[in-house]
Amino acid sequence: MKRLALAFALGVAVVAGGAKADDNANWTRPIKPYRVVGNIYYVGSEGLSAWLITTSEGHVLLDGGPSAQGGKLIERSIQALGFKPTDVKVLINTHAHYDHAGGLAQLKADTDAKVWASRGDKPALEKGQHFGDNANGLTPFPAVKVDKAFGDETKLKMGGTTLVAHLTPGHTIGCTTWTTQVVEKGRPLNVTFPCSLSVAGNVLVGNKTHKSIVADYRAAFAAMRAIPTDVMLPSHEEQGGLLAKRQQQLRGDADAFIDPAELARFVDGYETRFNQELARQQGSAK
């Protein structure tokens, strides 16, 4: 069950006997944090992203890792960059699955930051369990109180930085894609933090808990594809080749994370796999 839960959250391949292709050890493996572009820093583990957006009025943290220990790892990364975890004023989330929300309760307790979440994912965060029928079961995580529940196109403004929430449900009922703008060496850049689009065990045919799941996925593909994006920063390392890009950056490539076509490729790939899985489930239901 543990292996299946890990697989469900990421959407990795599950093979006969319940084993999976990757044991996800990199989800808890520390790496050196770094600045990406503008005021955005990577403070996650080797395999799971967490993003610090710094401002003159305090900081915003996007995603909290898989557990209390994951939250502590993020705090150490923030400190390693020379920032104070207690200066994090708002915690936001891409979606209410344990690998991205499991550390939020610990981070909230340690920083006293406010938690912002979509109205769709608020109940899951406060229960500590995602909603929606899933073939791999449900995976609990430490529940966290949500201080502000929001709808589509909500803006989070702090210290000259504006983050915009775009609701892109499907992967979860309240899946949220975040966008912002930064300036890197005088160049304005549109940055997108996409919510996951993988099926990852979600029941697409006859989902009693998330009845609109198919329509939601299709709307999310269209909505995300329409977002102007120069820099795509996903919630899992392999979704954007973040380690390779970081190595390019260290070798002197200042544009390593800039790729205006990447988000479209990201969406196209997941839409293709979604259609394949939908067809499979429809065939099995006959």
mmCIF file of C-alpha atoms in Angstrom, residues 135 205 274-285:
data_model
loop_
_atom_site.group_PDB
_atom_site.id
_atom_site.type_symbol
_atom_site.label_atom_id
_atom_site.label_comp_id
_atom_site.label_asym_id
_atom_site.label_seq_id
_atom_site.Cartn_x
_atom_site.Cartn_y
_atom_site.Cartn_z
ATOM 1 C CA ALA A 135 -7.524 3.230 -7.639
ATOM 2 C CA VAL A 205 -15.202 6.764 -15.160
ATOM 3 C CA PHE A 274 -4.955 11.363 -19.997
ATOM 4 C CA ASN A 275 -6.823 10.485 -23.204
ATOM 5 C CA GLN A 276 -5.135 7.096 -23.298
ATOM 6 C CA GLU A 277 -6.057 6.347 -19.690
ATOM 7 C CA LEU A 278 -9.622 7.575 -20.183
ATOM 8 C CA ALA A 279 -10.038 5.273 -23.170
ATOM 9 C CA ARG A 280 -8.624 2.368 -21.147
ATOM 10 C CA GLN A 281 -11.014 2.980 -18.247
ATOM 11 C CA GLN A 282 -13.964 3.412 -20.590
ATOM 12 C CA GLY A 283 -13.092 0.114 -22.240
ATOM 13 C CA SER A 284 -12.816 -1.643 -18.889
ATOM 14 C CA ALA A 285 -16.198 -0.283 -17.812
#
